[in-house]
């Protein structure tokens, strides 16, 4: 098969129901959006001060979507041997702090609809996860209608939950506060997990992908550690992205703090509900992650095309080609790797298996 | 020598000037303060609302200081084979967000004076580093008089610099902003480094030692990465504590981001000015640190008695007995370890060698 043929052919989904192993990337954002989407957002934001600048109808053709996705996420899936991405709108563009709740509702619907189009165009390659229409100070329960729409109507399997809709000033109650409970009840009801994911920061102290994202991961973990949230919601599940921020590097600190606080061991306290992805862009980091976090709690992810786009001069491979690092961990056995690449995603996203089958059927039809 | 004799005898300083190796713990806080100091602070804070509650003169005897220090920091120095701690006031008690600038000036002077008394009582065991009288929105240059007093009059060798005097709301400009330059000019002039260290958070989203400290470390590093601060101050030096927060775990991410931004390699961009301590409380974390960060940039530290006080059931040793972890890194050679335990501290704190000699002379006299 020539390169051109390979590119024109959608990547084949391995038939999961027949028991073959898949490589599921649980953390992909739609960072190859057509320019018209970004232009629409620019106009939406401009219209906050000047209603005459409000955008018209968003017009994006299927071909425009294909043209941007093919040489980006789809190319890398093929090259790296990953099968399917759990795919959500660009995280930094969620911008929950921009405008008000209505701004966020309108923008979230549009972004989630774009993900749905991508999943329809490439049903073997992408499964949807939604952005929530959060807004600073607005009860998270207000996000329920959009969550229900995405799960029940669009076939999405999870959501991204922003612990800091203020964009870097951290004005919301901790994720363990009852403030968030109505949303959690609905998540449990729908059987969908959340990835804890902030958006761009408007606080000049932080850099969006260089500190704010990682800080949010660390912050959320510590909120969970100090609370009894999972006594109230035993089946609620969170994925902490970017390898858990600082958490695995400081696993001894967290084990020790839990012990000092007379909390149960972390495994018992958190590891039925909290999972870490593998968006850590060098072998020593992945080695550490795989050493301290049980294989049952690690989900393969790359976040490509994301925070780091280049090739590591030390290895000659893309920094974010995280599959190589997992493959390179000598002490993980085949069963561990199967969990990391597929099994844990199926467990954490209970709707995933059925949705993969459903989309595969649609692709065949 | 009996246990009782050992306890009554100050720990002997190895004669550094004769070329013997020392173990210098660059990150110790005075967490075994006499209760009277904490009571004084309580009254100072109460007096902000009710001047009748203002504290009287602070009275603490030398014996009270000894009684609390002996079974804490001094006992652990002896047991763990560390020689000397670079010692500063309790970080969580700095409370820069409490009251106003005058509150902070008064409290900082008192805390720094206590450190000076400790150094006078145990000149072989402690070298002073000061708390700065920062206050939200107040120019950092206002801290210069206290910094000068501590360095020139009290023999201190560095300072702790808080990038977020708001206590978790991050309202100050980044550490790379000209806002901070007058203080940096004085630091360069006095030849003292700063450890980047926040204080307790008053933001309920964060946990002081479980997320806020680590987030601040990560945040500061990314501020440095995106700026040309060290072109303006080639000899300015910072220690990022707690192993650098999330940074070494994500070293590939940072290398990749610098490359994407067309910045110089991290080694060239930052590693003549930025150093990491070893307050990482498990072997896998220290292994990672020692793998990705050059030995020239790692300073031994334990922060005992600090965030984690217990014994790790997995090892039978104190979580914060970090010397064991460094000793346990097989690929560090003797010269690397000498740098981590002593040489790098001498380099980063240029006044340290002389101050150790000066205090050793005083001890002999």
Coordinates of N, CA and C in Angstrom, one line a residue, chain A residues 168-174 203-216 218-219 222-223 226 242-257 259-261 279-282 284-289 291-292 303 306-315 319, chain B residues 168-174 203-216 218-219 222-223 226 242-257 259-261 279-282 284-289 291-292 303 306-315 319:
Chain A
X168 N -7.4 30.6 36.4 CA -6.1 30.8 37.1 C -6.2 31.6 38.4
X169 N -7.4 31.9 38.8 CA -7.5 32.6 40.1 C -8.2 31.8 41.2
X170 N -8.6 30.6 40.7 CA -9.0 29.5 41.7 C -10.1 30.0 42.7
X171 N -11.2 30.5 42.1 CA -12.2 31.0 43.0 C -13.4 30.1 43.3
X172 N -13.4 28.9 42.6 CA -14.5 27.9 42.8 C -14.2 27.1 44.1
X173 N -15.2 26.5 44.7 CA -15.0 25.6 45.8 C -14.2 24.4 45.3
X174 N -13.5 23.7 46.2 CA -12.8 22.4 45.7 C -13.8 21.4 45.1
X203 N -4.4 34.4 34.1 CA -3.6 34.9 35.1 C -2.1 34.9 34.7
X204 N -1.5 36.1 34.6 CA -0.2 36.2 34.0 C 0.9 35.4 34.8
X205 N 0.6 35.0 36.1 CA 1.5 34.2 36.8 C 1.7 32.8 36.2
X206 N 0.7 32.3 35.5 CA 0.7 31.0 35.0 C 0.9 30.9 33.5
X207 N 1.5 29.8 33.1 CA 1.5 29.5 31.6 C 0.6 28.3 31.4
X208 N -0.3 28.4 30.4 CA -1.4 27.5 30.3 C -0.9 26.0 30.3
X209 N 0.0 25.6 29.4 CA 0.4 24.2 29.3 C 1.6 23.9 30.1
X210 N 2.3 25.0 30.6 CA 3.6 24.8 31.3 C 3.4 24.7 32.8
X211 N 2.4 25.4 33.3 CA 2.2 25.3 34.8 C 0.7 25.1 35.1
X212 N -0.2 25.8 34.5 CA -1.6 25.8 35.0 C -2.2 24.4 34.9
X213 N -1.9 23.7 33.8 CA -2.5 22.4 33.6 C -1.9 21.4 34.7
X214 N -0.6 21.5 34.9 CA 0.0 20.5 35.8 C -0.4 20.9 37.3
X215 N -0.5 22.2 37.5 CA -1.0 22.6 38.9 C -2.4 22.1 39.2
X216 N -3.2 22.2 38.2 CA -4.6 21.8 38.4 C -4.7 20.3 38.7
X218 N -2.4 18.4 40.1 CA -1.9 18.2 41.5 C -2.9 18.7 42.5
X219 N -3.5 19.8 42.2 CA -4.5 20.4 43.1 C -5.7 19.5 43.3
X222 N -5.0 16.4 45.5 CA -4.9 16.7 46.9 C -6.3 17.0 47.5
X223 N -7.2 17.6 46.7 CA -8.6 17.8 47.1 C -9.2 16.4 47.4
X226 N -8.0 14.6 50.6 CA -8.4 15.1 51.9 C -9.9 15.1 52.2
X242 N -2.0 14.5 32.2 CA -0.6 14.9 32.3 C 0.0 14.1 33.4
X243 N -0.2 12.8 33.4 CA 0.4 11.9 34.3 C 0.1 12.2 35.8
X244 N -0.9 13.0 36.0 CA -1.2 13.4 37.4 C -0.4 14.6 37.9
X245 N 0.1 15.4 37.0 CA 0.8 16.6 37.4 C 2.0 16.3 38.2
X246 N 2.1 16.7 39.4 CA 3.3 16.4 40.2 C 3.2 15.2 41.1
X247 N 2.0 14.5 41.0 CA 1.6 13.5 42.0 C 2.6 12.3 42.0
X248 N 2.8 11.6 40.9 CA 3.6 10.4 41.0 C 5.0 10.7 41.4
X249 N 5.6 11.8 41.0 CA 6.9 12.3 41.4 C 7.0 12.4 42.9
X250 N 5.9 12.8 43.5 CA 5.8 13.0 45.0 C 5.0 11.9 45.6
X251 N 4.9 10.7 45.1 CA 4.0 9.7 45.6 C 4.4 9.4 47.1
X252 N 5.6 9.4 47.4 CA 6.0 9.2 48.8 C 5.4 10.3 49.7
X253 N 5.5 11.5 49.3 CA 4.9 12.7 50.0 C 3.4 12.4 50.3
X254 N 2.7 12.0 49.2 CA 1.3 11.8 49.4 C 1.0 10.6 50.2
X255 N 1.7 9.5 50.1 CA 1.5 8.4 51.0 C 1.7 8.8 52.4
X256 N 2.8 9.6 52.6 CA 3.1 10.1 54.0 C 2.1 11.0 54.6
X257 N 1.6 11.9 53.7 CA 0.7 12.9 54.2 C -0.6 12.2 54.6
X259 N -1.0 9.2 55.6 CA -0.7 8.5 56.8 C -0.7 9.4 58.0
X260 N 0.0 10.6 57.9 CA 0.0 11.6 59.0 C -1.4 12.0 59.3
X261 N -2.3 12.1 58.3 CA -3.7 12.6 58.5 C -4.6 11.5 59.0
X279 N 0.3 11.2 29.7 CA 0.9 12.3 28.9 C 2.1 12.9 29.6
X280 N 3.1 12.1 29.6 CA 4.4 12.5 30.2 C 5.5 12.2 29.1
X281 N 6.2 13.3 28.8 CA 6.9 13.3 27.5 C 8.4 12.9 27.5
X282 N 8.7 11.9 28.3 CA 10.1 11.4 28.3 C 10.1 10.0 29.0
X284 N 12.1 8.6 31.3 CA 12.2 8.6 32.8 C 10.9 8.9 33.5
X285 N 10.1 9.8 33.0 CA 8.9 10.1 33.6 C 7.9 9.0 33.6
X286 N 7.8 8.4 32.4 CA 6.9 7.2 32.3 C 7.4 6.0 33.2
X287 N 8.7 5.9 33.2 CA 9.2 4.8 34.1 C 8.8 5.0 35.5
X288 N 8.9 6.3 36.0 CA 8.4 6.6 37.4 C 6.9 6.3 37.5
X289 N 6.1 6.8 36.6 CA 4.7 6.6 36.7 C 4.4 5.1 36.8
X291 N 6.2 2.8 37.8 CA 6.8 2.2 39.0 C 5.9 2.5 40.3
X292 N 5.3 3.6 40.4 CA 4.6 4.0 41.6 C 3.1 3.8 41.5
X303 N -2.2 13.1 24.2 CA -2.7 14.4 24.0 C -2.1 15.0 22.7
X306 N -0.6 18.4 20.7 CA -0.9 19.2 21.9 C 0.2 20.1 22.3
X307 N 0.5 20.0 23.6 CA 1.4 21.0 24.2 C 2.8 21.0 23.6
X308 N 3.3 19.8 23.2 CA 4.7 19.7 22.7 C 4.6 19.1 21.3
X309 N 5.0 19.8 20.4 CA 4.9 19.3 19.0 C 6.1 18.8 18.3
X310 N 7.3 19.0 18.9 CA 8.5 18.7 18.3 C 9.0 17.3 18.5
X311 N 10.2 17.1 17.9 CA 10.9 15.9 18.0 C 12.0 16.0 19.0
X312 N 12.2 15.0 19.9 CA 13.2 15.1 20.9 C 14.5 14.8 20.3
X313 N 15.4 15.7 20.4 CA 16.8 15.5 19.8 C 17.5 14.3 20.5
X314 N 17.1 14.0 21.7 CA 17.8 12.9 22.4 C 17.4 11.6 21.9
X315 N 16.2 11.5 21.3 CA 15.7 10.2 20.9 C 15.4 10.1 19.4
X319 N 8.3 14.0 21.0 CA 8.2 14.0 22.5 C 6.9 13.3 22.9
Chain B
X168 N -2.4 32.2 47.6 CA -3.2 31.2 46.8 C -4.1 31.8 45.7
X169 N -4.1 33.1 45.6 CA -4.9 33.8 44.5 C -4.0 34.3 43.4
X170 N -2.7 34.2 43.6 CA -1.7 34.5 42.5 C -2.0 35.9 41.9
X171 N -1.9 37.0 42.7 CA -2.2 38.3 42.1 C -1.0 39.1 41.8
X172 N 0.2 38.6 42.2 CA 1.4 39.3 41.9 C 1.9 39.1 40.5
X173 N 2.7 40.0 39.9 CA 3.3 39.8 38.6 C 4.2 38.6 38.7
X174 N 4.5 37.9 37.6 CA 5.5 36.8 37.6 C 6.8 37.2 38.1
X203 N -6.6 30.0 50.2 CA -7.5 29.7 49.2 C -8.0 28.2 49.4
X204 N -9.3 28.0 49.6 CA -9.7 26.6 49.9 C -9.5 25.6 48.8
X205 N -9.2 26.1 47.6 CA -8.9 25.1 46.5 C -7.6 24.4 46.8
X206 N -6.7 25.0 47.5 CA -5.4 24.4 47.7 C -5.1 23.9 49.1
X207 N -4.2 22.9 49.1 CA -3.7 22.4 50.4 C -2.3 22.9 50.5
X208 N -1.9 23.5 51.6 CA -0.6 24.2 51.7 C 0.5 23.3 51.3
X209 N 0.7 22.2 52.0 CA 1.9 21.4 51.7 C 1.6 20.3 50.6
X210 N 0.3 20.1 50.3 CA 0.0 19.0 49.4 C -0.2 19.5 47.9
X211 N -0.5 20.8 47.7 CA -0.6 21.3 46.3 C 0.0 22.7 46.2
X212 N -0.2 23.6 47.1 CA 0.2 25.0 46.9 C 1.7 25.0 46.8
X213 N 2.5 24.4 47.6 CA 3.9 24.4 47.6 C 4.4 23.9 46.2
X214 N 3.9 22.8 45.8 CA 4.4 22.1 44.6 C 4.0 22.9 43.4
X215 N 2.8 23.5 43.4 CA 2.3 24.3 42.3 C 3.2 25.6 42.1
X216 N 3.6 26.1 43.2 CA 4.4 27.3 43.2 C 5.8 27.0 42.6
X218 N 6.5 24.6 40.4 CA 6.3 24.4 38.9 C 6.0 25.8 38.2
X219 N 5.2 26.6 38.9 CA 4.9 27.9 38.3 C 6.1 28.8 38.1
X222 N 8.4 27.7 35.2 CA 7.8 28.0 33.9 C 8.0 29.5 33.6
X223 N 7.8 30.3 34.7 CA 8.1 31.8 34.5 C 9.5 32.0 34.1
X226 N 10.2 31.1 30.3 CA 9.7 31.9 29.2 C 10.2 33.3 29.3
X242 N 11.3 21.3 47.0 CA 10.4 20.1 46.8 C 10.7 19.5 45.5
X243 N 12.0 19.3 45.2 CA 12.5 18.7 44.0 C 12.1 19.4 42.7
X244 N 11.6 20.6 42.8 CA 11.2 21.4 41.6 C 9.7 21.2 41.3
X245 N 8.9 20.7 42.3 CA 7.5 20.6 42.0 C 7.2 19.4 41.0
X246 N 6.6 19.8 39.9 CA 6.3 18.8 38.9 C 7.4 18.7 37.8
X247 N 8.4 19.6 37.9 CA 9.3 19.8 36.8 C 10.1 18.6 36.3
X248 N 10.9 18.0 37.2 CA 11.7 16.9 36.7 C 10.8 15.7 36.2
X249 N 9.6 15.5 36.7 CA 8.7 14.5 36.2 C 8.3 14.8 34.8
X250 N 8.3 16.1 34.5 CA 7.9 16.5 33.2 C 9.0 17.1 32.4
X251 N 10.2 16.7 32.7 CA 11.4 17.3 32.1 C 11.3 17.3 30.5
X252 N 10.8 16.2 30.0 CA 10.6 16.1 28.5 C 9.7 17.1 28.0
X253 N 8.6 17.4 28.7 CA 7.6 18.4 28.4 C 8.3 19.8 28.3
X254 N 9.1 20.1 29.3 CA 9.8 21.4 29.4 C 10.9 21.5 28.3
X255 N 11.6 20.4 28.1 CA 12.6 20.5 27.0 C 11.9 20.7 25.7
X256 N 10.8 20.0 25.5 CA 10.0 20.2 24.3 C 9.4 21.5 24.1
X257 N 8.8 22.1 25.2 CA 8.2 23.4 25.1 C 9.3 24.4 24.8
X259 N 12.0 24.1 23.2 CA 12.4 23.9 21.8 C 11.3 24.5 20.8
X260 N 10.0 24.1 21.1 CA 8.9 24.7 20.3 C 8.9 26.2 20.3
X261 N 9.3 26.8 21.4 CA 9.3 28.3 21.6 C 10.6 28.9 21.0
X279 N 13.9 17.5 48.3 CA 12.8 17.2 49.2 C 11.7 16.4 48.4
X280 N 12.0 15.2 48.1 CA 11.2 14.3 47.4 C 11.2 13.0 48.2
X281 N 10.1 12.5 48.7 CA 10.1 11.6 49.8 C 9.9 10.1 49.5
X282 N 10.5 9.7 48.4 CA 10.6 8.3 48.1 C 11.7 8.0 47.1
X284 N 11.9 6.3 44.2 CA 11.7 6.4 42.8 C 11.7 7.9 42.3
X285 N 11.2 8.8 43.2 CA 11.3 10.2 42.9 C 12.7 10.8 42.8
X286 N 13.5 10.4 43.8 CA 14.9 10.9 43.8 C 15.7 10.3 42.6
X287 N 15.4 9.0 42.3 CA 16.0 8.4 41.2 C 15.7 9.2 39.9
X288 N 14.5 9.6 39.7 CA 14.1 10.4 38.5 C 14.9 11.7 38.5
X289 N 14.8 12.4 39.7 CA 15.5 13.7 39.8 C 17.0 13.6 39.4
X291 N 18.3 11.4 37.6 CA 18.4 10.9 36.2 C 18.3 12.1 35.2
X292 N 17.4 13.0 35.5 CA 17.1 14.1 34.5 C 17.8 15.4 34.8
X303 N 14.0 19.2 54.4 CA 12.9 20.0 55.0 C 12.4 19.4 56.3
X306 N 9.1 18.6 58.7 CA 8.2 19.3 57.8 C 6.9 18.7 57.5
X307 N 6.7 18.6 56.1 CA 5.3 18.3 55.6 C 4.9 16.8 55.9
X308 N 5.9 16.0 56.0 CA 5.6 14.5 56.2 C 6.5 14.1 57.4
X309 N 5.8 13.6 58.5 CA 6.6 13.4 59.7 C 6.7 11.9 60.0
X310 N 6.0 11.0 59.3 CA 5.9 9.6 59.7 C 7.0 8.8 59.1
X311 N 6.9 7.5 59.4 CA 7.8 6.5 58.9 C 7.1 5.7 57.7
X312 N 7.9 5.5 56.7 CA 7.3 4.8 55.5 C 7.2 3.3 55.8
X313 N 6.0 2.8 55.8 CA 5.9 1.4 56.1 C 6.6 0.5 55.1
X314 N 6.8 1.0 53.9 CA 7.4 0.2 52.8 C 8.9 0.1 53.0
X315 N 9.5 1.0 53.8 CA 11.0 1.0 54.0 C 11.4 0.9 55.5
X319 N 10.0 9.0 56.0 CA 9.8 9.5 54.6 C 10.8 10.6 54.2

